[in-house]
Coordinates of C-alpha atoms in Angstrom, one line a residue:
X1 CA 0.0 0.0 0.0
X2 CA 1.4 3.4 -1.0
X3 CA 1.8 6.3 1.3
X4 CA -0.7 8.2 -0.9
X5 CA -3.3 5.5 -0.5
X6 CA -2.8 5.4 3.3
X7 CA -3.2 9.2 3.5
X8 CA -6.4 9.1 1.5
X9 CA -7.8 6.2 3.5
X10 CA -6.9 7.9 6.8
X11 CA -8.6 11.2 5.7
X12 CA -11.7 9.3 4.6
X13 CA -11.8 7.4 7.9
X14 CA -11.6 10.5 10.0
X15 CA -14.2 12.3 7.9
X16 CA -16.7 9.4 8.1
X17 CA -16.3 9.5 11.9
X18 CA -17.3 13.1 11.8
X19 CA -13.8 14.4 12.7
X20 CA -12.3 17.5 11.1
X21 CA -9.0 17.5 9.1
X22 CA -6.4 20.0 10.1
X23 CA -5.2 22.5 7.5
X24 CA -2.1 20.4 6.9
X25 CA -4.0 17.2 6.5
X26 CA -6.5 18.8 4.1
X27 CA -3.5 20.2 2.1
X28 CA -1.9 16.7 1.9
X29 CA -5.1 15.2 0.8
X30 CA -5.6 17.8 -2.0
X31 CA -2.0 17.4 -3.1
X32 CA -2.6 13.7 -3.8
X33 CA -5.7 14.5 -5.7
X34 CA -4.1 17.3 -7.8
X35 CA -1.0 15.1 -8.6
X36 CA -3.2 12.4 -10.1
X37 CA -2.3 9.8 -7.4
X38 CA -5.8 9.4 -6.0
X39 CA -8.3 7.1 -7.5
X40 CA -11.8 8.4 -8.6
X41 CA -13.3 6.4 -5.8
X42 CA -11.0 8.0 -3.2
X43 CA -11.7 11.5 -4.5
X44 CA -15.5 10.9 -4.5
X45 CA -15.4 9.4 -1.1
X46 CA -13.4 12.2 0.5
X47 CA -15.4 15.1 -1.0
X48 CA -18.8 13.4 -0.3
X49 CA -17.7 12.8 3.4
X50 CA -16.6 16.4 3.6
X51 CA -19.9 17.6 2.3
X52 CA -21.9 15.4 4.7
X53 CA -19.8 16.5 7.7
X54 CA -19.6 20.1 6.6
X55 CA -16.3 21.6 5.5
X56 CA -14.4 23.7 8.0
X57 CA -12.4 26.9 7.4
X58 CA -9.1 24.9 7.8
X59 CA -10.2 22.2 5.4
X60 CA -11.3 24.6 2.6
X61 CA -8.2 26.7 3.2
X62 CA -5.9 23.6 2.9
X63 CA -7.5 22.5 -0.3
X64 CA -7.4 26.1 -1.8
X65 CA -3.8 26.6 -0.9
X66 CA -2.7 23.5 -2.9
X67 CA -4.9 24.4 -5.8
X68 CA -3.4 27.9 -5.9
X69 CA 0.1 26.5 -5.8
X70 CA -0.6 24.3 -8.8
X71 CA -2.3 27.0 -10.9
X72 CA -0.7 28.9 -13.9
X73 CA -0.1 32.2 -12.3
X74 CA -0.6 35.6 -13.9
X75 CA 2.5 37.8 -13.1
X76 CA 1.5 41.4 -12.4
X77 CA 2.8 44.3 -10.5
X78 CA -0.7 45.6 -9.9
X79 CA -2.3 45.4 -6.5
X80 CA -5.9 45.8 -5.3
X81 CA -7.1 43.4 -7.9
X82 CA -10.8 42.3 -7.7
X83 CA -12.5 39.1 -8.7
X84 CA -16.2 38.5 -9.1
X85 CA -16.2 34.7 -9.5
X86 CA -19.0 32.9 -7.8
X87 CA -19.7 29.3 -6.9
X88 CA -22.7 28.7 -9.1
X89 CA -24.8 25.8 -8.1
X90 CA -27.9 27.9 -7.3
X91 CA -30.0 25.9 -9.7
X92 CA -31.6 29.2 -11.0
X93 CA -31.1 30.0 -14.6
X94 CA -30.3 33.7 -14.3
X95 CA -28.3 35.8 -16.7
X96 CA -24.6 36.5 -16.1
X97 CA -24.7 39.2 -13.4
X98 CA -21.2 38.9 -12.1
X99 CA -19.7 39.1 -15.6
X100 CA -21.6 42.3 -16.4
X101 CA -20.6 43.6 -13.0
X102 CA -16.9 43.0 -13.6
X103 CA -17.0 45.1 -16.8
X104 CA -18.9 48.0 -15.1
X105 CA -16.5 47.9 -12.1
X106 CA -13.5 48.1 -14.4
X107 CA -15.1 51.1 -16.2
X108 CA -15.4 52.8 -12.8
X109 CA -11.6 52.3 -12.1
X110 CA -11.4 49.0 -10.2
X111 CA -8.7 46.7 -11.5
X112 CA -10.5 43.5 -12.3
X113 CA -8.9 40.0 -12.7
X114 CA -12.0 38.0 -13.5
X115 CA -11.7 34.2 -13.1
X116 CA -14.5 32.0 -14.5
X117 CA -15.6 28.9 -16.3
X118 CA -18.2 27.4 -18.5
X119 CA -21.8 26.8 -17.2
X120 CA -22.3 25.0 -13.8
X121 CA -25.8 26.1 -12.6
X122 CA -27.1 28.3 -15.4
X123 CA -27.2 27.7 -19.1
X124 CA -24.2 29.9 -19.7
X125 CA -21.2 30.5 -17.5
X126 CA -18.9 33.6 -17.7
X127 CA -16.7 31.9 -20.3
X128 CA -19.7 31.1 -22.5
X129 CA -21.2 34.5 -22.4
X130 CA -17.9 36.4 -22.9
X131 CA -17.2 34.2 -25.9
X132 CA -20.6 35.0 -27.3
X133 CA -19.8 38.7 -26.7
X134 CA -16.7 38.4 -28.9
X135 CA -14.1 38.2 -26.2
X136 CA -11.2 35.8 -26.7
X137 CA -11.3 33.7 -23.6
X138 CA -8.3 31.5 -24.4
X139 CA -5.6 33.8 -23.1
X140 CA -2.3 32.5 -21.7
X141 CA -1.1 33.8 -18.3
X142 CA 1.2 36.3 -20.1
X143 CA -1.6 37.6 -22.3
X144 CA -4.0 37.9 -19.4
X145 CA -1.3 39.9 -17.5
X146 CA -0.8 42.2 -20.5
X147 CA -4.5 42.7 -20.8
X148 CA -4.7 43.6 -17.1
X149 CA -1.8 46.1 -17.4
X150 CA -3.1 47.8 -20.5
X151 CA -6.9 48.1 -20.0
X152 CA -7.4 47.3 -16.3
X153 CA -9.4 44.1 -16.8
X154 CA -8.7 40.5 -17.9
X155 CA -10.5 37.2 -18.0
X156 CA -8.8 34.0 -16.9
X157 CA -10.5 30.8 -18.2
X158 CA -10.3 28.4 -15.3
X159 CA -9.8 25.3 -17.4
X160 CA -6.6 26.8 -18.8
X161 CA -5.2 28.0 -15.5
X162 CA -5.9 24.9 -13.3
X163 CA -4.7 21.9 -15.4
X164 CA -4.3 19.8 -12.3
X165 CA -8.1 19.9 -11.7
X166 CA -8.5 17.5 -14.6
X167 CA -7.7 14.7 -12.1
X168 CA -11.0 15.4 -10.3
X169 CA -13.1 16.0 -13.4
X170 CA -14.6 12.4 -13.7
X171 CA -15.7 12.1 -10.0
X172 CA -17.1 15.6 -10.0
X173 CA -19.1 14.9 -13.1
X174 CA -20.3 11.5 -12.0
X175 CA -21.3 12.7 -8.5
X176 CA -23.4 15.5 -9.9
X177 CA -23.8 17.2 -6.4
X178 CA -22.3 20.2 -4.8
X179 CA -18.9 19.5 -3.2
X180 CA -15.9 21.4 -1.9
X181 CA -14.8 21.7 -5.6
X182 CA -17.7 24.2 -6.2
X183 CA -16.1 26.5 -3.6
X184 CA -12.5 26.2 -4.7
X185 CA -12.7 28.0 -8.1
X186 CA -13.6 31.4 -6.5
X187 CA -10.9 30.9 -3.9
X188 CA -8.0 30.3 -6.4
X189 CA -7.7 33.4 -8.5
X190 CA -4.6 33.0 -10.7
X191 CA -3.7 36.7 -10.6
X192 CA -3.7 36.7 -6.7
X193 CA -6.7 39.1 -6.5
X194 CA -6.9 40.4 -2.9
X195 CA -10.4 41.8 -3.2
X196 CA -13.5 39.9 -4.0
X197 CA -17.3 39.8 -4.4
X198 CA -18.1 36.1 -4.0
X199 CA -21.6 34.7 -4.3
X200 CA -22.4 31.3 -2.9
X201 CA -25.4 29.1 -3.1
X202 CA -25.6 28.2 0.6
X203 CA -26.6 31.1 3.0
X204 CA -25.3 29.1 6.0
X205 CA -21.8 29.2 4.7
X206 CA -21.1 32.9 4.1
X207 CA -19.1 33.4 7.2
X208 CA -17.1 30.2 6.7
X209 CA -16.1 31.2 3.1
X210 CA -15.3 34.8 4.2
X211 CA -13.1 33.3 6.9
X212 CA -11.3 31.3 4.3
X213 CA -10.7 34.4 2.2
X214 CA -9.2 36.1 5.3
X215 CA -6.9 33.1 5.8
X216 CA -5.9 33.3 2.2
X217 CA -4.8 36.9 2.7
X218 CA -7.6 38.9 1.0
X219 CA -7.8 42.5 2.1
X220 CA -11.5 43.1 1.3
X221 CA -14.3 40.8 0.5
X222 CA -18.1 40.4 0.5
X223 CA -19.5 36.9 0.5
X224 CA -23.2 37.1 -0.5
X225 CA -26.2 34.8 -0.6
X226 CA -29.7 35.9 -1.0
X227 CA -32.8 34.7 0.8
X228 CA -34.4 33.8 -2.6
X229 CA -31.5 31.4 -3.5
X230 CA -29.3 33.5 -5.6
X231 CA -25.5 33.5 -5.4
X232 CA -25.7 37.3 -6.0
X233 CA -27.0 40.4 -4.3
X234 CA -30.8 40.1 -5.0
X235 CA -33.4 42.7 -6.0
X236 CA -36.2 40.3 -5.1
X237 CA -35.4 39.5 -1.4
X238 CA -32.9 40.4 1.3
X239 CA -29.3 39.3 0.8
X240 CA -27.1 38.0 3.6
X241 CA -23.6 39.5 3.4
X242 CA -20.5 38.5 5.3
X243 CA -18.0 41.4 4.8
X244 CA -14.3 41.2 5.4
X245 CA -12.7 44.6 6.0
X246 CA -9.7 45.8 8.0
X247 CA -9.3 42.3 9.4
X248 CA -12.8 42.3 10.8
X249 CA -15.7 40.1 9.7
X250 CA -19.3 41.1 10.1
X251 CA -22.5 39.6 8.8
X252 CA -25.7 41.4 8.0
X253 CA -28.8 41.4 5.8
X254 CA -29.5 44.1 3.3
X255 CA -32.7 44.7 1.3
X256 CA -33.1 46.2 -2.2
X257 CA -34.8 49.2 -0.7
X258 CA -31.8 49.8 1.6
X259 CA -29.7 49.9 -1.5
X260 CA -31.9 52.5 -3.0
X261 CA -33.4 50.1 -5.5
X262 CA -37.0 49.0 -6.2
X263 CA -37.8 45.3 -5.8
X264 CA -38.6 43.1 -8.8
X265 CA -39.8 39.5 -9.1
X266 CA -37.0 37.0 -9.4
X267 CA -38.5 35.8 -12.7
X268 CA -37.6 39.2 -14.3
X269 CA -33.8 38.5 -14.1
X270 CA -33.8 35.0 -15.6
X271 CA -31.5 34.3 -18.5
X272 CA -31.1 31.9 -21.4
X273 CA -28.3 30.5 -23.5
X274 CA -25.0 32.3 -24.1
X275 CA -26.3 34.3 -27.1
X276 CA -29.4 35.5 -25.2
X277 CA -27.4 36.5 -22.2
X278 CA -24.8 38.3 -24.3
X279 CA -27.6 40.4 -25.9
X280 CA -29.0 41.2 -22.4
X281 CA -25.6 42.3 -21.2
X282 CA -25.2 44.6 -24.2
X283 CA -28.6 46.1 -23.5
X284 CA -27.6 46.7 -19.9
X285 CA -24.1 48.1 -20.6
X286 CA -25.4 50.5 -23.3
X287 CA -28.0 51.9 -20.9
X288 CA -30.9 50.8 -23.0
X289 CA -32.2 48.4 -20.3
X290 CA -33.9 50.3 -17.5
X291 CA -35.7 47.5 -15.5
X292 CA -34.8 44.5 -13.4
X293 CA -31.6 43.5 -15.3
X294 CA -30.2 47.0 -14.9
X295 CA -31.1 47.1 -11.2
X296 CA -29.5 43.7 -10.2
X297 CA -26.4 44.4 -12.2
X298 CA -26.1 47.8 -10.6
X299 CA -26.4 46.3 -7.2
X300 CA -23.7 43.8 -7.8
X301 CA -21.4 46.1 -9.7
X302 CA -21.8 48.7 -6.9
X303 CA -20.6 46.1 -4.4
X304 CA -17.6 45.4 -6.7
X305 CA -16.8 49.2 -6.8
X306 CA -17.2 49.4 -3.0
X307 CA -15.0 46.4 -2.3
X308 CA -12.5 47.6 -4.9
X309 CA -12.1 50.8 -2.9
X310 CA -13.4 53.2 -5.5
X311 CA -16.6 54.0 -3.5
X312 CA -16.9 54.6 0.2
X313 CA -20.2 52.9 0.7
X314 CA -22.3 50.2 -1.1
X315 CA -24.9 52.8 -2.1
X316 CA -22.2 55.1 -3.5
X317 CA -20.9 52.2 -5.5
X318 CA -24.4 51.6 -7.0
X319 CA -24.7 55.2 -8.0
X320 CA -21.3 55.1 -9.7
X321 CA -22.2 51.9 -11.5
X322 CA -25.4 53.5 -12.9
X323 CA -23.3 56.4 -14.1
X324 CA -21.0 54.0 -16.0
X325 CA -24.1 52.6 -17.7
X326 CA -25.5 56.0 -18.6
X327 CA -22.4 57.7 -19.8
X328 CA -21.2 54.9 -22.1
X329 CA -18.1 54.0 -20.1
X330 CA -19.3 50.4 -19.4
X331 CA -20.1 49.7 -23.1
X332 CA -16.7 51.2 -24.1
X333 CA -14.9 48.9 -21.6
X334 CA -16.5 45.9 -23.1
X335 CA -15.3 47.0 -26.6
X336 CA -11.8 47.5 -25.2
X337 CA -11.8 44.0 -23.8
X338 CA -13.0 42.5 -27.1
X339 CA -10.3 44.5 -29.1
X340 CA -7.5 43.7 -26.7
X341 CA -8.2 40.0 -26.4
X342 CA -8.7 39.8 -30.2
X343 CA -5.2 41.3 -30.7
X344 CA -3.8 38.7 -28.4
X345 CA -5.3 36.0 -30.6
X346 CA -3.3 37.2 -33.6
X347 CA 0.1 37.5 -31.8
X348 CA 2.2 34.4 -32.4

């Protein structure tokens, strides 16, 4: 029996007994998974047992640290970078709110290193919709870094930046349930973003995930989960927010009215396939859309602008986001991203 097999079996035994792994034990387990030395059955057993027990801050941190260490890193001198990658898994087919929010936040002066993938919970993930908008998503780490330096925003396609995750692909797909892997993508930004708006599907875990972000060294973060099941700030119900700021963590609820927005039914922010969502994003960014889609994007973009340090309050961030929509800056930022990534595609 190999040392790796013994480590996996020991971890599984502890988890089945309801015992927590230490940060070091969790990291050792993830390292075996990422190196391809764990069997699909071992991977499925460990992540299922973790889910049933409930993942701790130490366990998630240990897994995330290993995944970060094995990623293709974007080298940049810029600091104060923001990510808007969420967990997905909400089961609600909404349009791509965090993707639109990232573009608006960049237009407002936040440096955005967006990390994302193809669809998990909806019909179109951030990679799908950006591709439909005309953005080249297949950038190398060097190209993403150049994009970030020149226009203040880049997109990092998770599949290209986390090659070691291929070892977990089969058990993830065959399990078909939420596991720790759903949380890891947003915790492993390849550019080392130290500010984040992170939406999660499980409202009971906002403080845990915010605690992990603190352990991973983030300066500012908001982990959000709405009472109506969105992994976004909602305009249909209160949203629970766990905010990390100045080393302190506080959790509170906020309503659309407190954000200065009117409420809309959840059904008014649903999306479709990548082409449908791309058209919706263009309508929002151009200022043509004045209803529910604009409101929910402004709420989440405002949070990005606030966490990114450009606005002093969430409400100020929302006002600035709306200004970016109305004065053409957000639409112009999308065109910049399309042009810049297109140029990268033609450089040998």
